XYZ file of C-alpha atoms in Angstrom:
563
model
C 20.994 204.728 -33.656
C 24.756 205.257 -33.599
C 26.078 204.425 -30.138
C 29.826 204.920 -30.581
C 32.428 205.719 -33.217
C 35.991 204.455 -32.791
C 38.890 205.593 -34.958
C 42.497 204.428 -34.960
C 45.330 205.810 -37.123
C 42.814 207.569 -39.370
C 43.941 210.984 -40.705
C 45.143 212.946 -37.632
C 43.297 210.677 -35.180
C 45.619 208.243 -33.455
C 43.067 206.680 -31.124
C 39.662 208.349 -30.740
C 36.404 206.976 -29.350
C 33.275 209.161 -29.403
C 29.984 208.127 -27.745
C 26.662 209.441 -29.042
C 23.217 209.688 -27.471
C 19.668 209.733 -28.842
C 18.462 213.124 -29.974
C 20.629 216.071 -30.985
C 24.432 215.673 -30.949
C 26.763 218.499 -32.037
C 30.464 218.423 -32.896
C 32.354 221.691 -32.598
C 35.936 222.862 -32.677
C 38.312 225.228 -34.393
C 38.539 225.140 -38.169
C 40.815 222.240 -39.139
C 40.504 220.499 -35.782
C 39.217 217.335 -37.454
C 35.437 217.542 -37.116
C 34.773 216.486 -40.704
C 37.237 213.634 -40.160
C 34.552 211.972 -38.014
C 32.035 212.388 -40.834
C 34.531 210.891 -43.297
C 34.916 207.936 -40.943
C 31.131 207.432 -40.935
C 31.077 207.589 -44.733
C 33.693 204.845 -44.766
C 31.590 202.715 -42.391
C 28.560 203.051 -44.654
C 30.466 201.725 -47.669
C 32.406 204.751 -48.898
C 35.522 204.362 -51.006
C 38.636 203.338 -49.033
C 41.872 205.207 -49.764
C 45.330 204.699 -48.328
C 46.087 208.438 -48.017
C 43.885 208.659 -44.886
C 46.207 206.316 -42.964
C 48.449 208.164 -40.496
C 51.964 208.648 -41.756
C 53.484 206.579 -38.932
C 51.105 203.612 -39.352
C 50.614 200.792 -41.856
C 46.913 200.275 -41.147
C 43.889 202.288 -40.044
C 40.636 201.138 -38.462
C 37.211 202.723 -38.289
C 34.545 201.041 -36.175
C 30.952 202.082 -35.488
C 28.527 200.533 -33.013
C 24.832 200.786 -33.892
C 21.673 199.711 -32.138
C 19.935 197.401 -34.617
C 16.321 197.843 -35.678
C 14.190 194.879 -36.762
C 14.530 195.791 -40.441
C 18.323 196.010 -40.209
C 18.471 192.728 -38.275
C 16.425 191.118 -41.067
C 18.864 192.496 -43.648
C 21.783 191.029 -41.718
C 20.004 187.696 -41.329
C 19.515 187.588 -45.087
C 23.265 188.070 -45.485
C 24.008 185.319 -42.949
C 25.200 187.679 -40.184
C 23.621 187.741 -36.729
C 22.896 190.903 -34.741
C 24.146 189.920 -31.306
C 22.317 191.546 -28.367
C 20.636 193.958 -30.761
C 23.956 195.566 -31.722
C 25.765 195.930 -35.025
C 29.494 196.587 -35.056
C 30.726 197.662 -38.499
C 34.500 197.780 -38.991
C 36.630 198.907 -41.929
C 40.310 198.034 -41.928
C 42.565 199.960 -44.311
C 46.052 198.854 -45.280
C 48.816 200.598 -47.206
C 49.088 197.437 -49.294
C 45.615 198.217 -50.649
C 44.087 195.045 -49.165
C 41.218 196.715 -47.321
C 38.695 194.620 -45.402
C 35.169 195.069 -44.040
C 33.476 193.281 -41.130
C 30.045 193.242 -39.537
C 29.995 191.659 -36.063
C 33.428 190.189 -36.882
C 32.095 188.449 -40.026
C 33.849 189.447 -43.250
C 31.419 191.159 -45.643
C 31.421 192.933 -48.994
C 31.357 196.705 -49.440
C 28.061 196.239 -51.299
C 26.488 194.939 -48.063
C 27.926 197.927 -46.167
C 26.241 200.248 -48.670
C 22.887 198.536 -48.113
C 23.368 198.688 -44.345
C 24.516 202.307 -44.548
C 21.335 203.344 -46.355
C 19.297 201.725 -43.582
C 21.391 203.046 -40.671
C 22.678 206.556 -41.353
C 22.259 209.325 -43.905
C 25.009 211.922 -44.274
C 24.094 215.408 -45.490
C 27.213 217.426 -46.083
C 28.349 220.336 -48.193
C 28.951 217.926 -51.069
C 25.208 217.218 -50.960
C 24.615 220.783 -52.159
C 26.124 219.881 -55.498
C 24.195 216.618 -55.661
C 21.039 218.630 -55.062
C 21.671 220.369 -58.372
C 21.579 217.105 -60.324
C 18.224 216.503 -62.095
C 18.266 212.814 -61.145
C 18.772 213.701 -57.469
C 15.926 216.211 -57.580
C 13.628 213.547 -59.012
C 14.675 211.157 -56.233
C 13.841 213.760 -53.589
C 10.383 214.349 -55.009
C 9.641 210.634 -55.315
C 10.736 210.082 -51.727
C 8.467 212.886 -50.571
C 5.594 211.438 -52.634
C 6.228 207.874 -51.444
C 6.292 207.030 -55.142
C 9.225 204.599 -55.166
C 6.935 201.534 -55.609
C 5.154 203.281 -58.498
C 8.489 204.133 -60.104
C 9.726 200.579 -59.627
C 6.603 199.225 -61.340
C 7.046 201.709 -64.186
C 10.703 200.683 -64.533
C 9.749 197.001 -64.747
C 7.125 197.719 -67.419
C 9.562 199.966 -69.272
C 12.122 197.138 -69.444
C 9.471 194.669 -70.674
C 8.236 197.187 -73.251
C 11.759 197.784 -74.555
C 12.403 194.042 -74.777
C 9.093 193.480 -76.628
C 9.823 196.331 -79.048
C 13.288 194.966 -79.810
C 11.851 191.479 -80.372
C 9.254 192.887 -82.783
C 11.920 194.834 -84.661
C 14.040 191.697 -84.964
C 11.072 189.730 -86.314
C 10.241 192.483 -88.801
C 13.858 192.642 -89.854
C 13.909 188.888 -90.366
C 10.959 189.206 -92.770
C 13.213 190.668 -95.460
C 15.408 187.569 -95.639
C 12.769 185.095 -94.530
C 12.320 183.231 -97.860
C 16.070 182.776 -98.281
C 16.421 181.597 -94.692
C 13.552 179.118 -95.069
C 15.192 177.616 -98.188
C 18.485 177.234 -96.341
C 16.841 175.594 -93.323
C 14.853 173.184 -95.519
C 18.031 172.180 -97.353
C 19.929 171.632 -94.096
C 17.107 169.556 -92.592
C 16.719 167.420 -95.729
C 20.486 166.875 -95.936
C 20.628 165.694 -92.335
C 17.500 163.553 -92.735
C 18.945 161.913 -95.861
C 22.078 161.018 -93.931
C 19.977 158.936 -91.483
C 22.285 159.813 -88.625
C 22.612 157.400 -85.728
C 24.417 158.299 -82.485
C 27.653 156.289 -82.122
C 27.741 155.254 -85.786
C 31.114 156.900 -86.450
C 32.840 154.931 -83.669
C 31.229 151.684 -84.796
C 32.311 152.211 -88.407
C 35.884 153.015 -87.444
C 36.041 149.861 -85.279
C 34.677 147.734 -88.142
C 37.121 149.391 -90.540
C 40.058 148.374 -88.375
C 38.843 144.757 -88.359
C 38.435 144.712 -92.133
C 41.854 146.278 -92.737
C 43.511 143.509 -90.675
C 41.039 140.698 -91.395
C 43.630 138.251 -92.793
C 45.969 138.798 -89.866
C 43.073 138.360 -87.390
C 41.971 135.136 -89.131
C 45.476 133.671 -89.258
C 46.120 134.490 -85.619
C 42.848 132.946 -84.454
C 43.552 129.829 -86.573
C 46.953 129.483 -84.972
C 45.477 129.867 -81.483
C 42.899 127.161 -82.280
C 45.636 124.784 -83.408
C 47.721 125.406 -80.313
C 44.816 124.748 -78.009
C 43.157 121.869 -79.864
C 43.580 119.835 -83.009
C 46.755 117.724 -82.873
C 48.723 115.490 -80.557
C 50.815 118.414 -79.281
C 47.893 120.739 -78.534
C 47.135 122.029 -75.074
C 43.832 120.164 -74.917
C 45.482 116.827 -75.773
C 48.310 117.399 -73.338
C 45.912 118.296 -70.502
C 43.776 115.217 -71.213
C 46.901 113.005 -71.103
C 48.054 114.592 -67.800
C 44.556 114.141 -66.356
C 44.570 110.405 -67.156
C 48.038 109.902 -65.618
C 47.054 111.673 -62.384
C 43.806 109.715 -62.238
C 45.712 106.402 -62.486
C 48.203 107.513 -59.846
C 45.367 108.653 -57.601
C 43.904 105.159 -57.608
C 47.169 103.904 -56.194
C 47.536 106.747 -53.649
C 44.812 109.417 -53.134
C 47.484 112.035 -52.410
C 48.518 111.986 -56.087
C 44.979 112.961 -57.191
C 45.277 116.402 -55.536
C 46.327 118.372 -58.664
C 43.586 116.676 -60.713
C 40.977 119.357 -59.866
C 43.315 122.140 -61.025
C 43.932 120.329 -64.328
C 40.221 119.916 -64.890
C 39.646 123.651 -64.262
C 42.447 124.481 -66.751
C 40.792 122.276 -69.368
C 37.435 124.021 -68.795
C 39.144 127.444 -69.185
C 40.734 126.323 -72.445
C 37.352 125.104 -73.728
C 35.852 128.538 -72.924
C 38.799 130.218 -74.644
C 38.240 128.078 -77.750
C 34.572 129.136 -77.812
C 35.563 132.836 -77.592
C 38.147 132.403 -80.396
C 35.540 130.737 -82.646
C 33.129 133.652 -81.927
C 35.744 136.227 -82.930
C 36.585 134.187 -86.051
C 32.922 134.157 -87.063
C 32.825 137.974 -86.857
C 35.522 138.312 -89.512
C 33.662 138.987 -92.752
C 35.371 139.050 -96.107
C 32.601 141.041 -97.816
C 33.797 142.470 -101.143
C 33.416 146.269 -101.270
C 32.534 146.647 -97.578
C 35.735 148.558 -96.737
C 35.106 151.015 -99.573
C 31.514 151.485 -98.375
C 32.696 152.254 -94.842
C 35.232 154.788 -96.137
C 32.531 156.485 -98.203
C 30.192 156.670 -95.191
C 32.922 158.040 -92.902
C 33.814 160.675 -95.478
C 30.151 161.683 -95.740
C 29.909 161.962 -91.943
C 33.081 164.070 -91.852
C 31.617 166.501 -94.414
C 28.430 166.833 -92.339
C 30.424 167.366 -89.123
C 32.268 170.300 -90.675
C 28.883 171.927 -91.345
C 26.661 170.890 -88.465
C 28.626 169.636 -85.446
C 31.462 167.470 -84.162
C 29.322 164.431 -83.297
C 26.147 162.729 -84.452
C 24.408 164.041 -81.314
C 25.502 167.617 -82.103
C 24.251 167.304 -85.686
C 20.903 165.948 -84.505
C 20.588 168.897 -82.094
C 21.338 171.250 -84.986
C 18.607 169.570 -86.980
C 16.096 169.993 -84.130
C 16.941 173.687 -83.728
C 16.701 174.258 -87.457
C 13.281 172.575 -87.486
C 12.078 174.856 -84.665
C 13.345 177.949 -86.467
C 11.732 176.829 -89.720
C 8.433 176.317 -87.939
C 8.675 179.833 -86.475
C 9.437 181.286 -89.904
C 6.531 179.442 -91.463
C 4.327 180.904 -88.684
C 5.919 184.329 -89.164
C 2.727 186.279 -89.767
C 1.002 184.634 -86.815
C 3.935 185.313 -84.473
C 4.352 188.859 -85.812
C 0.719 189.593 -85.006
C 1.188 188.144 -81.504
C 4.271 190.331 -80.942
C 2.382 193.406 -82.091
C -0.500 192.609 -79.730
C 1.931 192.089 -76.852
C 3.669 195.395 -77.565
C 0.314 197.171 -77.717
C -0.731 195.716 -74.364
C 2.552 196.798 -72.776
C 2.229 200.281 -74.253
C -1.184 200.649 -72.637
C 0.101 199.317 -69.294
C 3.141 201.597 -69.502
C 1.012 204.636 -70.302
C -1.307 203.873 -67.369
C 1.646 203.408 -64.983
C 3.231 206.626 -66.262
C -0.021 208.512 -65.678
C -0.296 207.248 -62.089
C 3.355 208.065 -61.376
C 3.042 211.484 -62.994
C -0.067 212.315 -60.954
C 1.712 211.334 -57.714
C 4.666 213.535 -58.644
C 2.563 216.575 -59.522
C 0.563 216.240 -56.305
C 3.782 215.896 -54.297
C 5.297 218.930 -56.037
C 2.192 220.949 -55.173
C 2.626 219.995 -51.493
C 6.430 220.245 -51.339
C 6.624 223.733 -52.840
C 4.733 225.574 -50.039
C 6.314 223.399 -47.346
C 9.837 224.411 -48.412
C 8.659 227.987 -48.921
C 7.554 228.132 -45.270
C 10.905 226.788 -44.089
C 12.774 229.374 -46.184
C 10.779 232.200 -44.612
C 11.779 230.962 -41.163
C 15.407 230.937 -42.357
C 15.252 234.698 -43.019
C 14.520 234.350 -46.731
C 11.102 236.018 -46.607
C 11.166 237.242 -50.189
C 12.542 234.079 -51.786
C 10.352 232.032 -54.096
C 10.866 228.278 -54.361
C 9.164 226.020 -56.898
C 9.192 222.334 -57.756
C 8.552 222.153 -61.506
C 7.424 218.826 -62.988
C 7.793 218.711 -66.761
C 6.670 216.089 -69.252
C 9.420 214.635 -71.404
C 9.172 213.978 -75.107
C 8.194 210.433 -76.067
C 11.680 209.697 -77.404
C 13.202 210.838 -74.070
C 11.285 208.405 -71.888
C 13.431 206.360 -69.565
C 13.005 203.796 -66.788
C 12.426 206.566 -64.202
C 9.186 207.789 -65.719
C 7.776 210.351 -68.123
C 8.725 213.447 -66.137
C 11.799 215.393 -65.203
C 11.954 217.603 -62.146
C 13.611 220.960 -61.742
C 13.957 222.851 -58.465
C 13.565 226.553 -59.214
C 14.418 229.549 -57.088
C 14.576 233.306 -57.042
C 15.577 235.578 -54.188
C 14.235 238.667 -55.904
C 10.477 239.285 -56.197
C 9.448 240.223 -59.723
C 12.188 238.092 -61.250
C 11.170 234.756 -62.751
C 12.286 231.691 -60.854
C 14.987 229.737 -62.598
C 16.885 226.532 -62.078
C 18.426 226.367 -58.611
C 21.686 225.280 -60.219
C 21.916 228.519 -62.220
C 21.077 231.324 -59.818
C 21.426 230.333 -56.144
C 24.428 231.676 -54.230
C 26.306 229.502 -51.753
C 24.367 230.789 -48.758
C 21.037 230.565 -50.583
C 21.833 227.034 -51.680
C 22.770 226.032 -48.125
C 19.506 227.350 -46.708
C 17.445 225.793 -49.486
C 19.168 222.475 -48.883
C 18.464 222.720 -45.176
C 14.834 223.642 -45.781
C 14.434 220.589 -48.026
C 16.100 218.323 -45.488
C 13.861 219.568 -42.693
C 10.745 218.911 -44.782
C 11.992 215.539 -46.020
C 13.316 214.371 -42.652
C 9.901 212.905 -41.844
C 10.333 210.665 -44.893
C 13.903 209.659 -44.120
C 14.298 205.935 -43.530
C 17.603 205.970 -41.688
C 17.330 206.479 -37.881
C 20.521 208.590 -37.809
C 21.041 211.787 -39.808
C 24.394 213.567 -40.052
C 24.605 217.250 -41.018
C 28.139 218.336 -41.888
C 28.345 222.150 -41.724
C 25.033 222.627 -43.539
C 24.837 225.939 -41.676
C 27.530 227.420 -43.927
C 26.564 230.917 -45.042
C 23.950 231.240 -42.287
C 24.136 233.635 -39.381
C 22.212 236.052 -37.195
C 18.609 235.214 -36.380
C 18.586 232.438 -38.975
C 21.226 230.525 -36.996
C 18.868 230.108 -34.056
C 16.097 229.002 -36.391
C 18.417 226.433 -37.980
C 19.240 225.082 -34.548
C 15.555 224.834 -33.659
C 14.876 223.018 -36.929
C 17.634 220.491 -36.305
C 16.505 220.012 -32.715
C 12.954 219.397 -33.977
C 14.220 216.776 -36.423
C 16.151 215.171 -33.547
C 12.931 214.515 -31.646
C 12.066 211.768 -34.134
C 15.565 210.426 -34.822
C 19.188 210.802 -33.863
C 20.919 213.853 -35.355
C 24.663 214.546 -35.535
C 25.630 218.060 -36.610
C 29.052 219.557 -37.302
C 28.639 223.293 -36.697
C 30.476 226.566 -36.119
C 27.383 228.395 -34.849
C 26.899 228.856 -31.095
C 23.072 229.128 -31.238
C 22.954 225.706 -32.848
C 25.488 224.101 -30.510
C 23.636 225.431 -27.478
C 20.515 223.423 -28.365
C 22.256 220.036 -28.390
C 21.473 217.134 -26.085
C 25.162 216.198 -26.219
C 28.132 218.367 -27.124
C 31.368 216.839 -28.504
C 34.415 219.106 -28.784
C 37.068 218.165 -31.344
C 40.567 219.564 -30.955
C 44.094 218.737 -31.981
C 47.467 219.154 -30.382
C 51.100 218.580 -31.295
C 53.143 216.234 -29.118
C 56.605 214.917 -29.918
C 56.385 216.554 -33.318
C 53.155 214.737 -34.305
C 49.641 216.153 -34.612
C 46.907 214.228 -32.824
C 43.167 214.882 -32.836
C 40.987 214.414 -29.774
C 37.217 214.287 -29.305
C 35.572 214.507 -25.890
C 32.046 214.970 -24.578
C 31.853 218.235 -22.661
C 29.305 219.566 -20.196
C 28.738 222.283 -17.609
C 31.602 224.804 -17.432
C 33.482 223.322 -20.387
C 30.420 223.720 -22.535
C 29.950 227.341 -21.465
C 33.558 228.020 -22.435
C 33.172 226.330 -25.836
C 29.973 228.228 -26.641
C 31.721 231.464 -25.608
C 34.621 230.662 -27.973
C 32.161 230.055 -30.822
C 30.534 233.461 -30.186
C 33.830 235.136 -31.128
C 35.705 237.986 -29.504
C 37.207 237.403 -26.070
C 36.087 233.862 -25.273
C 37.190 234.190 -21.670
C 35.519 237.553 -21.199
C 32.563 237.954 -18.886
C 30.268 239.126 -21.683
C 30.954 236.099 -23.876
C 30.558 233.709 -20.956
C 27.312 235.347 -19.916
C 25.998 235.176 -23.482
C 26.913 231.500 -23.594
C 25.051 230.863 -20.336
C 21.993 232.644 -21.750
C 22.042 230.467 -24.867
C 22.391 227.292 -22.800
C 19.681 228.476 -20.417
C 17.332 229.029 -23.360
C 18.075 225.503 -24.440
C 17.104 224.157 -21.015
C 13.856 226.143 -21.119
C 13.095 224.767 -24.573
C 13.825 221.229 -23.436
C 11.518 221.665 -20.429
C 8.735 222.872 -22.706
C 9.301 219.855 -24.929
C 8.763 217.625 -21.874
C 5.632 219.528 -20.928
C 7.180 220.943 -17.723
């Protein structure tokens, strides 16, 4: 549940902290006092869009922070995201900045807004006046029915099959389309494969040929240079080999006279060995120089052929060989066209049967749910002083070409307040008050299927008064027995039934408006209920009426405890 909401520099709230308790919490105050501001703050915490215009005029940043008690499922969701739920608590914080660099945190760990949306769905559901318009959307009506039916897994399975069926149908259409140009494509692929095979491609051949070409172009210069090196190192009286041999003999003779003079002899011997190895390497390079007539022209022809192939099939021999392999696979598929076409048709037929079966199961669940939801909402409407209203959940089959991933049906909520008149789409005929009561009736029925442990009702009692107001309060109090409920209300009979009463007010100090929210009890609560009743709030009659309402609440609470 929601334990506390903290707001700083948000709208007209400079620094507000509101605690909440399990059960039924109400927020009251004069029109414009800032009650819906608290709901807007909760929407922001659950991943709503951040805007800079909610930051107080005298501040650069705004902060909204909510403390929740974590359930096991929410803790698992956080663990999956790499965030720990310390001491069973979740602290969600949104920081807004005029620079537009807004940030989100969960237990002081920076998170994405997408994670806040997932957490918000699991923690708190907000039902406000804007929900009335959403209720008129066909997609929203289908969602409500599926939630009531517990049909989300069935719809998910249908959606998966629908995607597979669409993919299989598109693949079959592509294969059928390819049949028209198949013969021409096969001829092209055969030509490309034969051309590449005839080239006898070898990875690295281009580099080898270019290296050989350089040697052939400069063969005479290479040969002359190697010949000169051989002469310098060995071959005449002035060569390095001869000179080293002479120096070695002189040092050897001197070393016999005095061993100290034989010291450099080892270095000379190593130099002679190095020169011998150099001579061997020079002879090897000289042997590689081939003066083969026509070889240079042959290399140029081969390189030109490779260049032509590269322009068509790839930048390297490896790329051209990959092209050849892919072409061979495509050719094989084309040659097996009829076989593969038959397989695709069988696959599509199997998916069509699976999809039809899944659609039938989903449709049955929806029709059964509609049959149960219709009288349940009808009963709630009667208790909300709409005895003559008729409510209907119509489930209609869609045409085959209108099928989508959400199933084969569309749902329409129908309503009429006048007996004898046919029920029509709720979006077309319901007045504001009728829509508010219908919305409330639906929410009461569906509250048992709500996943979130906290439900927020923002002035859903609009257009309701008289005896119906007390019934609305009883309905909300009943919902609050199973989960935490927060309700923004202007109706005293509803406020009187709350387990906790928060009064929101605003005042002007030093030329600035500031909102305040405090938990009230005892005499303060009597005074607030009296104000909500209208007339002279400080009069004895209003105060007595307020005490009666609060006394009825205490009696009801005692009955709920079995006292």
